[in-house]
mmCIF file of C-alpha atoms in Angstrom:
data_model
loop_
_atom_site.group_PDB
_atom_site.id
_atom_site.type_symbol
_atom_site.label_atom_id
_atom_site.label_comp_id
_atom_site.label_asym_id
_atom_site.label_seq_id
_atom_site.Cartn_x
_atom_site.Cartn_y
_atom_site.Cartn_z
ATOM 1 C CA MET A 1 0.000 0.000 0.000
ATOM 2 C CA GLN A 2 1.355 3.408 -0.939
ATOM 3 C CA ALA A 3 2.296 5.706 1.939
ATOM 4 C CA THR A 4 -0.316 8.318 0.977
ATOM 5 C CA ASN A 5 -3.140 5.774 0.885
ATOM 6 C CA ARG A 6 -2.050 4.338 4.217
ATOM 7 C CA ALA A 7 -1.920 7.839 5.692
ATOM 8 C CA ARG A 8 -5.432 8.576 4.413
ATOM 9 C CA LEU A 9 -6.755 5.428 6.074
ATOM 10 C CA GLN A 10 -4.979 6.390 9.300
ATOM 11 C CA ILE A 11 -6.658 9.803 9.289
ATOM 12 C CA HIS A 12 -10.079 8.252 8.704
ATOM 13 C CA PHE A 13 -9.412 5.905 11.621
ATOM 14 C CA CYS A 14 -8.414 8.886 13.786
ATOM 15 C CA VAL A 15 -11.602 10.738 12.881
ATOM 16 C CA LEU A 16 -13.635 7.635 13.701
ATOM 17 C CA LEU A 17 -11.978 7.519 17.130
ATOM 18 C CA TRP A 18 -12.701 11.234 17.639
ATOM 19 C CA GLY A 19 -16.309 10.508 16.694
ATOM 20 C CA PHE A 20 -16.469 8.121 19.646
ATOM 21 C CA THR A 21 -15.717 10.960 22.092
ATOM 22 C CA ALA A 22 -19.350 12.097 21.930
ATOM 23 C CA ILE A 23 -20.584 8.529 22.406
ATOM 24 C CA LEU A 24 -18.332 7.946 25.409
ATOM 25 C CA GLY A 25 -19.365 11.311 26.829
ATOM 26 C CA LYS A 26 -22.974 10.126 26.796
ATOM 27 C CA LEU A 27 -22.177 6.681 28.233
ATOM 28 C CA ILE A 28 -19.994 7.964 31.095
ATOM 29 C CA THR A 29 -22.277 8.666 34.041
ATOM 30 C CA LEU A 30 -20.076 11.388 35.550
ATOM 31 C CA PRO A 31 -21.231 14.998 35.127
ATOM 32 C CA ALA A 32 -19.435 17.089 32.507
ATOM 33 C CA LEU A 33 -16.889 18.753 34.822
ATOM 34 C CA PRO A 34 -15.383 15.624 36.461
ATOM 35 C CA LEU A 35 -15.510 13.842 33.100
ATOM 36 C CA VAL A 36 -13.365 16.542 31.481
ATOM 37 C CA TRP A 37 -11.138 16.844 34.563
ATOM 38 C CA TRP A 38 -10.274 13.132 34.531
ATOM 39 C CA ARG A 39 -9.769 13.100 30.761
ATOM 40 C CA MET A 40 -7.325 16.006 30.864
ATOM 41 C CA LEU A 41 -5.540 14.695 33.948
ATOM 42 C CA LEU A 42 -4.985 11.226 32.444
ATOM 43 C CA VAL A 43 -3.619 12.586 29.168
ATOM 44 C CA THR A 44 -1.364 15.095 30.942
ATOM 45 C CA ALA A 45 0.020 12.403 33.249
ATOM 46 C CA ALA A 46 0.798 10.183 30.261
ATOM 47 C CA LEU A 47 2.535 13.001 28.377
ATOM 48 C CA LEU A 48 4.690 13.847 31.410
ATOM 49 C CA LEU A 49 6.222 10.379 31.055
ATOM 50 C CA VAL A 50 7.602 11.290 27.616
ATOM 51 C CA PRO A 51 11.191 12.684 27.716
ATOM 52 C CA ARG A 52 10.528 14.726 24.559
ATOM 53 C CA VAL A 53 7.885 16.692 26.460
ATOM 54 C CA TRP A 54 10.316 17.641 29.244
ATOM 55 C CA ARG A 55 12.932 18.711 26.707
ATOM 56 C CA GLY A 56 10.338 20.896 25.024
ATOM 57 C CA LEU A 57 9.293 22.449 28.346
ATOM 58 C CA ARG A 58 12.881 23.335 29.234
ATOM 59 C CA ALA A 59 13.533 24.866 25.823
ATOM 60 C CA MET A 60 10.327 26.930 25.693
ATOM 61 C CA PRO A 61 10.457 30.596 26.850
ATOM 62 C CA SER A 62 8.287 31.338 29.877
ATOM 63 C CA ARG A 63 6.233 33.899 27.963
ATOM 64 C CA LEU A 64 5.303 31.266 25.399
ATOM 65 C CA ARG A 65 4.428 28.775 28.140
ATOM 66 C CA TRP A 66 2.008 31.322 29.607
ATOM 67 C CA ALA A 67 0.459 31.885 26.178
ATOM 68 C CA TYR A 68 -0.190 28.172 25.725
ATOM 69 C CA ALA A 69 -1.494 27.995 29.283
ATOM 70 C CA GLY A 70 -4.091 30.644 28.437
ATOM 71 C CA ILE A 71 -5.154 28.641 25.407
ATOM 72 C CA GLY A 72 -5.426 25.606 27.688
ATOM 73 C CA VAL A 73 -8.105 27.416 29.685
ATOM 74 C CA LEU A 74 -10.110 27.835 26.472
ATOM 75 C CA VAL A 75 -9.615 24.142 25.640
ATOM 76 C CA SER A 76 -10.974 23.142 29.047
ATOM 77 C CA LEU A 77 -13.996 25.426 28.592
ATOM 78 C CA HIS A 78 -14.599 23.926 25.158
ATOM 79 C CA TRP A 79 -14.579 20.352 26.449
ATOM 80 C CA LEU A 80 -16.653 21.331 29.489
ATOM 81 C CA THR A 81 -19.386 22.905 27.353
ATOM 82 C CA PHE A 82 -19.146 20.121 24.744
ATOM 83 C CA TYR A 83 -19.854 17.381 27.263
ATOM 84 C CA ALA A 84 -22.425 19.551 29.045
ATOM 85 C CA ALA A 85 -24.281 19.840 25.714
ATOM 86 C CA ILE A 86 -24.218 16.050 25.361
ATOM 87 C CA LYS A 87 -25.551 15.598 28.897
ATOM 88 C CA LEU A 88 -28.273 18.226 28.367
ATOM 89 C CA ALA A 89 -29.277 16.871 24.933
ATOM 90 C CA ASN A 90 -27.554 13.899 23.294
ATOM 91 C CA ALA A 91 -24.428 12.928 21.364
ATOM 92 C CA SER A 92 -25.916 13.841 17.963
ATOM 93 C CA VAL A 93 -26.759 17.357 19.104
ATOM 94 C CA GLY A 94 -23.318 17.852 20.660
ATOM 95 C CA ALA A 95 -21.556 16.684 17.500
ATOM 96 C CA THR A 96 -23.720 18.893 15.291
ATOM 97 C CA CYS A 97 -22.934 21.974 17.354
ATOM 98 C CA ILE A 98 -19.213 21.259 17.101
ATOM 99 C CA ALA A 99 -19.603 21.253 13.317
ATOM 100 C CA LEU A 100 -20.220 25.008 13.688
ATOM 101 C CA GLY A 101 -16.593 25.490 14.807
ATOM 102 C CA PRO A 102 -15.169 26.157 11.308
ATOM 103 C CA VAL A 103 -18.030 28.585 10.656
ATOM 104 C CA PHE A 104 -17.144 30.600 13.763
ATOM 105 C CA LEU A 105 -13.501 30.317 12.684
ATOM 106 C CA ALA A 106 -14.317 32.217 9.492
ATOM 107 C CA PHE A 107 -15.232 35.232 11.634
ATOM 108 C CA VAL A 108 -12.875 34.840 14.604
ATOM 109 C CA GLU A 109 -9.635 34.182 12.729
ATOM 110 C CA PRO A 110 -9.505 37.525 10.829
ATOM 111 C CA TRP A 111 -9.930 39.340 14.148
ATOM 112 C CA ILE A 112 -7.225 37.361 15.957
ATOM 113 C CA ALA A 113 -4.825 37.212 12.987
ATOM 114 C CA ARG A 114 -5.425 40.914 12.271
ATOM 115 C CA ARG A 115 -6.127 40.280 8.623
ATOM 116 C CA LYS A 116 -8.783 41.696 6.346
ATOM 117 C CA PHE A 117 -12.174 40.048 6.548
ATOM 118 C CA ASP A 118 -13.062 38.077 3.420
ATOM 119 C CA PRO A 119 -16.689 38.568 2.234
ATOM 120 C CA ARG A 120 -16.745 34.941 1.071
ATOM 121 C CA GLU A 121 -16.532 33.877 4.700
ATOM 122 C CA LEU A 122 -19.678 35.883 5.423
ATOM 123 C CA LEU A 123 -21.482 33.632 2.943
ATOM 124 C CA ILE A 124 -20.496 30.606 5.044
ATOM 125 C CA GLY A 125 -22.045 32.181 8.127
ATOM 126 C CA ALA A 126 -25.186 33.141 6.238
ATOM 127 C CA ALA A 127 -25.519 29.655 4.739
ATOM 128 C CA VAL A 128 -25.387 27.935 8.126
ATOM 129 C CA VAL A 129 -28.206 29.975 9.719
ATOM 130 C CA PRO A 130 -31.050 27.988 8.063
ATOM 131 C CA GLY A 131 -29.309 24.761 9.078
ATOM 132 C CA VAL A 132 -29.152 25.835 12.719
ATOM 133 C CA ALA A 133 -32.820 26.838 12.597
ATOM 134 C CA MET A 134 -33.780 23.403 11.230
ATOM 135 C CA VAL A 135 -31.661 21.635 13.861
ATOM 136 C CA VAL A 136 -33.365 23.602 16.657
ATOM 137 C CA GLY A 137 -36.785 22.812 15.201
ATOM 138 C CA GLY A 138 -35.922 19.133 14.886
ATOM 139 C CA VAL A 139 -35.109 18.426 18.541
ATOM 140 C CA PRO A 140 -37.437 18.142 21.546
ATOM 141 C CA HIS A 141 -37.918 21.373 23.469
ATOM 142 C CA GLY A 142 -36.077 20.003 26.479
ATOM 143 C CA MET A 143 -32.856 19.610 24.445
ATOM 144 C CA ARG A 144 -32.627 23.215 23.283
ATOM 145 C CA LEU A 145 -30.525 24.306 26.242
ATOM 146 C CA GLY A 146 -28.043 21.655 25.110
ATOM 147 C CA ILE A 147 -27.937 23.297 21.678
ATOM 148 C CA ALA A 148 -27.174 26.692 23.217
ATOM 149 C CA VAL A 149 -24.333 25.235 25.306
ATOM 150 C CA GLY A 150 -23.054 23.326 22.276
ATOM 151 C CA VAL A 151 -22.922 26.489 20.163
ATOM 152 C CA LEU A 152 -20.876 28.128 22.931
ATOM 153 C CA SER A 153 -18.533 25.133 22.787
ATOM 154 C CA ALA A 154 -18.079 25.629 19.035
ATOM 155 C CA LEU A 155 -17.152 29.254 19.674
ATOM 156 C CA PHE A 156 -14.434 28.124 22.089
ATOM 157 C CA VAL A 157 -13.140 25.796 19.329
ATOM 158 C CA ALA A 158 -12.769 28.760 16.992
ATOM 159 C CA LEU A 159 -11.032 30.862 19.634
ATOM 160 C CA PHE A 160 -8.396 28.348 20.703
ATOM 161 C CA GLY A 161 -7.925 27.127 17.131
ATOM 162 C CA SER A 162 -7.139 30.647 15.937
ATOM 163 C CA LEU A 163 -4.805 31.338 18.855
ATOM 164 C CA ASN A 164 -2.985 28.039 18.349
ATOM 165 C CA LYS A 165 -2.555 28.927 14.703
ATOM 166 C CA ARG A 166 -0.733 32.154 15.620
ATOM 167 C CA LEU A 167 1.717 30.148 17.746
ATOM 168 C CA VAL A 168 1.918 27.064 15.548
ATOM 169 C CA ASN A 169 5.643 27.338 14.761
ATOM 170 C CA HIS A 170 6.838 27.992 18.317
ATOM 171 C CA GLY A 171 6.489 24.686 20.153
ATOM 172 C CA ASP A 172 6.624 20.910 19.879
ATOM 173 C CA PRO A 173 3.029 19.575 19.485
ATOM 174 C CA LEU A 174 3.314 17.053 22.333
ATOM 175 C CA THR A 175 4.779 19.685 24.665
ATOM 176 C CA VAL A 176 2.098 22.193 23.726
ATOM 177 C CA THR A 177 -0.624 19.620 24.328
ATOM 178 C CA CYS A 178 0.833 18.809 27.742
ATOM 179 C CA ILE A 179 0.897 22.489 28.739
ATOM 180 C CA GLU A 180 -2.617 23.161 27.508
ATOM 181 C CA LEU A 181 -4.243 20.097 29.037
ATOM 182 C CA GLY A 182 -2.259 20.438 32.257
ATOM 183 C CA THR A 183 -3.344 24.050 32.595
ATOM 184 C CA GLY A 184 -6.910 23.056 31.761
ATOM 185 C CA THR A 185 -6.854 20.485 34.560
ATOM 186 C CA ALA A 186 -5.620 23.102 37.040
ATOM 187 C CA PHE A 187 -8.222 25.620 35.845
ATOM 188 C CA LEU A 188 -11.099 23.161 36.304
ATOM 189 C CA THR A 189 -9.777 22.332 39.776
ATOM 190 C CA VAL A 190 -10.086 26.007 40.715
ATOM 191 C CA LEU A 191 -13.408 26.421 38.895
ATOM 192 C CA ALA A 192 -15.156 23.420 40.467
ATOM 193 C CA PRO A 193 -15.929 25.010 43.894
ATOM 194 C CA LEU A 194 -17.621 27.916 42.115
ATOM 195 C CA LEU A 195 -20.073 25.635 40.273
ATOM 196 C CA PRO A 196 -23.140 23.806 41.616
ATOM 197 C CA HIS A 197 -22.614 20.289 43.014
ATOM 198 C CA ALA A 198 -18.855 20.909 43.289
ATOM 199 C CA GLY A 199 -18.643 18.635 46.302
ATOM 200 C CA ALA A 200 -18.984 15.585 44.050
ATOM 201 C CA ALA A 201 -16.698 16.928 41.315
ATOM 202 C CA PHE A 202 -13.591 14.877 42.007
ATOM 203 C CA VAL A 203 -14.853 11.620 43.465
ATOM 204 C CA LEU A 204 -13.224 8.480 42.153
ATOM 205 C CA PRO A 205 -15.248 7.082 39.237
ATOM 206 C CA GLY A 206 -16.680 3.574 39.425
ATOM 207 C CA ALA A 207 -15.290 0.648 37.447
ATOM 208 C CA HIS A 208 -17.642 1.265 34.496
ATOM 209 C CA ASP A 209 -16.743 4.945 34.200
ATOM 210 C CA THR A 210 -13.036 4.238 34.784
ATOM 211 C CA LEU A 211 -12.863 1.906 31.789
ATOM 212 C CA LEU A 212 -14.694 4.412 29.590
ATOM 213 C CA LEU A 213 -12.480 7.276 30.791
ATOM 214 C CA LEU A 214 -9.361 5.279 29.945
ATOM 215 C CA ALA A 215 -10.778 4.606 26.484
ATOM 216 C CA LEU A 216 -11.587 8.300 26.090
ATOM 217 C CA ALA A 217 -8.185 9.536 27.270
ATOM 218 C CA PHE A 218 -5.932 7.025 25.537
ATOM 219 C CA GLY A 219 -8.006 5.478 22.768
ATOM 220 C CA CYS A 220 -9.706 8.677 21.597
ATOM 221 C CA THR A 221 -7.084 11.295 22.497
ATOM 222 C CA LEU A 222 -3.464 10.097 22.634
ATOM 223 C CA LEU A 223 -3.680 7.271 20.080
ATOM 224 C CA PRO A 224 -5.309 9.305 17.271
ATOM 225 C CA PHE A 225 -3.040 12.252 18.059
ATOM 226 C CA VAL A 226 0.082 10.152 17.449
ATOM 227 C CA LEU A 227 -1.397 8.430 14.378
ATOM 228 C CA ALA A 228 -2.387 11.768 12.860
ATOM 229 C CA LEU A 229 1.109 13.159 13.400
ATOM 230 C CA VAL A 230 2.524 10.196 11.479
ATOM 231 C CA ALA A 231 -0.075 10.482 8.708
ATOM 232 C CA LEU A 232 0.619 14.180 8.184
ATOM 233 C CA ARG A 233 4.097 13.285 6.959
ATOM 234 C CA HIS A 234 2.454 11.904 3.813
ATOM 235 C CA MET A 235 -0.603 14.171 3.460
ATOM 236 C CA SER A 236 -1.196 17.882 3.257
ATOM 237 C CA ALA A 237 -2.936 19.449 6.256
ATOM 238 C CA PHE A 238 -5.620 20.662 3.829
ATOM 239 C CA GLY A 239 -6.401 17.126 2.718
ATOM 240 C CA THR A 240 -6.455 16.026 6.346
ATOM 241 C CA GLN A 241 -8.815 18.852 7.291
ATOM 242 C CA MET A 242 -11.287 17.703 4.653
ATOM 243 C CA VAL A 243 -11.300 14.255 6.266
ATOM 244 C CA THR A 244 -11.556 15.566 9.826
ATOM 245 C CA ASN A 245 -14.651 17.538 8.844
ATOM 246 C CA LEU A 246 -16.339 14.129 8.779
ATOM 247 C CA GLU A 247 -16.022 13.926 12.576
ATOM 248 C CA PRO A 248 -19.619 15.065 13.293
ATOM 249 C CA VAL A 249 -20.886 12.705 10.582
ATOM 250 C CA TYR A 250 -19.173 9.732 12.209
ATOM 251 C CA ALA A 251 -20.423 10.820 15.643
ATOM 252 C CA ILE A 252 -24.045 11.116 14.487
ATOM 253 C CA VAL A 253 -23.966 7.750 12.687
ATOM 254 C CA LEU A 254 -22.404 6.097 15.739
ATOM 255 C CA ALA A 255 -25.043 7.712 17.977
ATOM 256 C CA MET A 256 -27.763 6.261 15.758
ATOM 257 C CA LEU A 257 -26.226 2.774 15.699
ATOM 258 C CA LEU A 258 -25.124 2.537 19.335
ATOM 259 C CA LEU A 259 -27.555 4.795 21.195
ATOM 260 C CA GLY A 260 -30.615 4.755 18.941
ATOM 261 C CA GLU A 261 -30.797 8.558 18.990
ATOM 262 C CA GLN A 262 -32.655 8.724 15.663
ATOM 263 C CA ARG A 263 -35.795 7.980 17.694
ATOM 264 C CA GLN A 264 -35.354 11.277 19.561
ATOM 265 C CA LEU A 265 -34.853 13.470 16.476
ATOM 266 C CA ASP A 266 -36.942 14.135 13.375
ATOM 267 C CA GLY A 267 -36.161 14.835 9.710
ATOM 268 C CA TRP A 268 -35.692 18.575 10.236
ATOM 269 C CA PHE A 269 -32.710 17.862 12.473
ATOM 270 C CA TYR A 270 -30.917 15.811 9.825
ATOM 271 C CA ALA A 271 -31.773 18.300 7.079
ATOM 272 C CA GLY A 272 -30.226 21.022 9.213
ATOM 273 C CA VAL A 273 -27.131 18.881 9.784
ATOM 274 C CA ALA A 274 -26.731 18.543 6.003
ATOM 275 C CA VAL A 275 -26.882 22.325 5.519
ATOM 276 C CA ILE A 276 -24.319 22.900 8.278
ATOM 277 C CA LEU A 277 -21.946 20.309 6.835
ATOM 278 C CA VAL A 278 -22.061 21.969 3.401
ATOM 279 C CA ALA A 279 -20.822 25.179 5.043
ATOM 280 C CA VAL A 280 -18.203 23.262 7.040
ATOM 281 C CA PHE A 281 -16.737 21.660 3.909
ATOM 282 C CA ALA A 282 -16.817 24.989 2.050
ATOM 283 C CA HIS A 283 -14.681 26.709 4.678
ATOM 284 C CA PRO A 284 -11.350 24.888 4.087
ATOM 285 C CA LEU A 285 -11.796 25.298 0.333
ATOM 286 C CA LEU A 286 -12.081 29.072 0.686
ATOM 287 C CA ALA A 287 -9.337 29.208 3.309
ATOM 288 C CA ARG A 288 -6.956 27.358 1.004
ATOM 289 C CA ARG A 289 -7.502 29.863 -1.798
ATOM 290 C CA GLN A 290 -6.694 32.858 0.365
ATOM 291 C CA ARG A 291 -3.815 31.369 2.440
ATOM 292 C CA PRO A 292 -0.458 32.996 1.606
ATOM 293 C CA ALA A 293 2.240 30.705 0.260
ATOM 294 C CA GLY A 294 4.363 29.131 2.956
ATOM 295 C CA GLN A 295 1.847 29.669 5.770
ATOM 296 C CA PRO A 296 1.316 26.486 7.800
ATOM 297 C CA GLU A 297 -2.115 24.938 7.997
ATOM 298 C CA LEU A 298 -3.786 23.986 11.247
ATOM 299 C CA LEU A 299 -6.440 21.401 11.786
ATOM 300 C CA GLY A 300 -9.372 23.128 13.403
ATOM 301 C CA THR A 301 -11.409 20.261 14.722
ATOM 302 C CA ALA A 302 -12.343 19.824 18.314
ATOM 303 C CA GLU A 303 -9.992 16.929 18.959
ATOM 304 C CA SER A 304 -7.060 17.632 16.670
ATOM 305 C CA HIS A 305 -6.398 21.220 17.625
ATOM 306 C CA ASN A 306 -2.619 20.924 17.867
ATOM 307 C CA ILE A 307 -1.775 18.806 14.820
ATOM 308 C CA VAL A 308 0.064 20.831 12.198
ATOM 309 C CA GLU A 309 1.778 20.156 8.941
#
């Protein structure tokens, strides 16, 4: 098998694993905050065992470490709101909201990168509005708070994705991930007492939740991260981004097969998902046309926020 074909299959496998994050988030009985706290803690602990990470930490200027730490706070807020949306609604709704991340990116990135706004990106935002309206109309009324929280999560994706892009050439990806997730763990530790039901935030999970958390942290976070890094040696980041845009599709299909969520949602929901995905796939095409030569590309999905070409 040619290296490029093998790399493409690896990326599809990674996206399938990322699609399982929504499913596991629904199956884990812990509330959103302890779920995210344990996920970030487990990944950070594993990364601290890698000598390459310590070398990267020693070589990185303190100002840059603080910058990545700030982004880590945004990452933790993204995951917190993502899993809160799943708990308040279901995995399909959470995955659909995350598909709005690239749409928000079209508006947030020009502001953060201090570049001129492209009118073509406005068309992406305008195109997604009917899709969001159909999604809202296609879910039970009790799930609509989950949609609102999920949209907020997609905004956090756009914010930390744009900030990571500005700093993409300044740190080793594994080291950056360790800083961001470690900072996110510390931030949630401080945040927990300020939220309702904080007393139960950091209890040890039961055997069922422990197994699912290990699968989430290592099977759906570290493993696809490493595989994607290897695959990017043989694929362009643009080509990889087009594949990773399938993440919400995989998540919704898995939610239908494993959780039977199609019984909770009607045809308007899936029609809205289709409209949103058209806008999501249009975004990297437009971004590629306007990207200056030599500028690195960054994957903007929820799970692969640090993987660069």
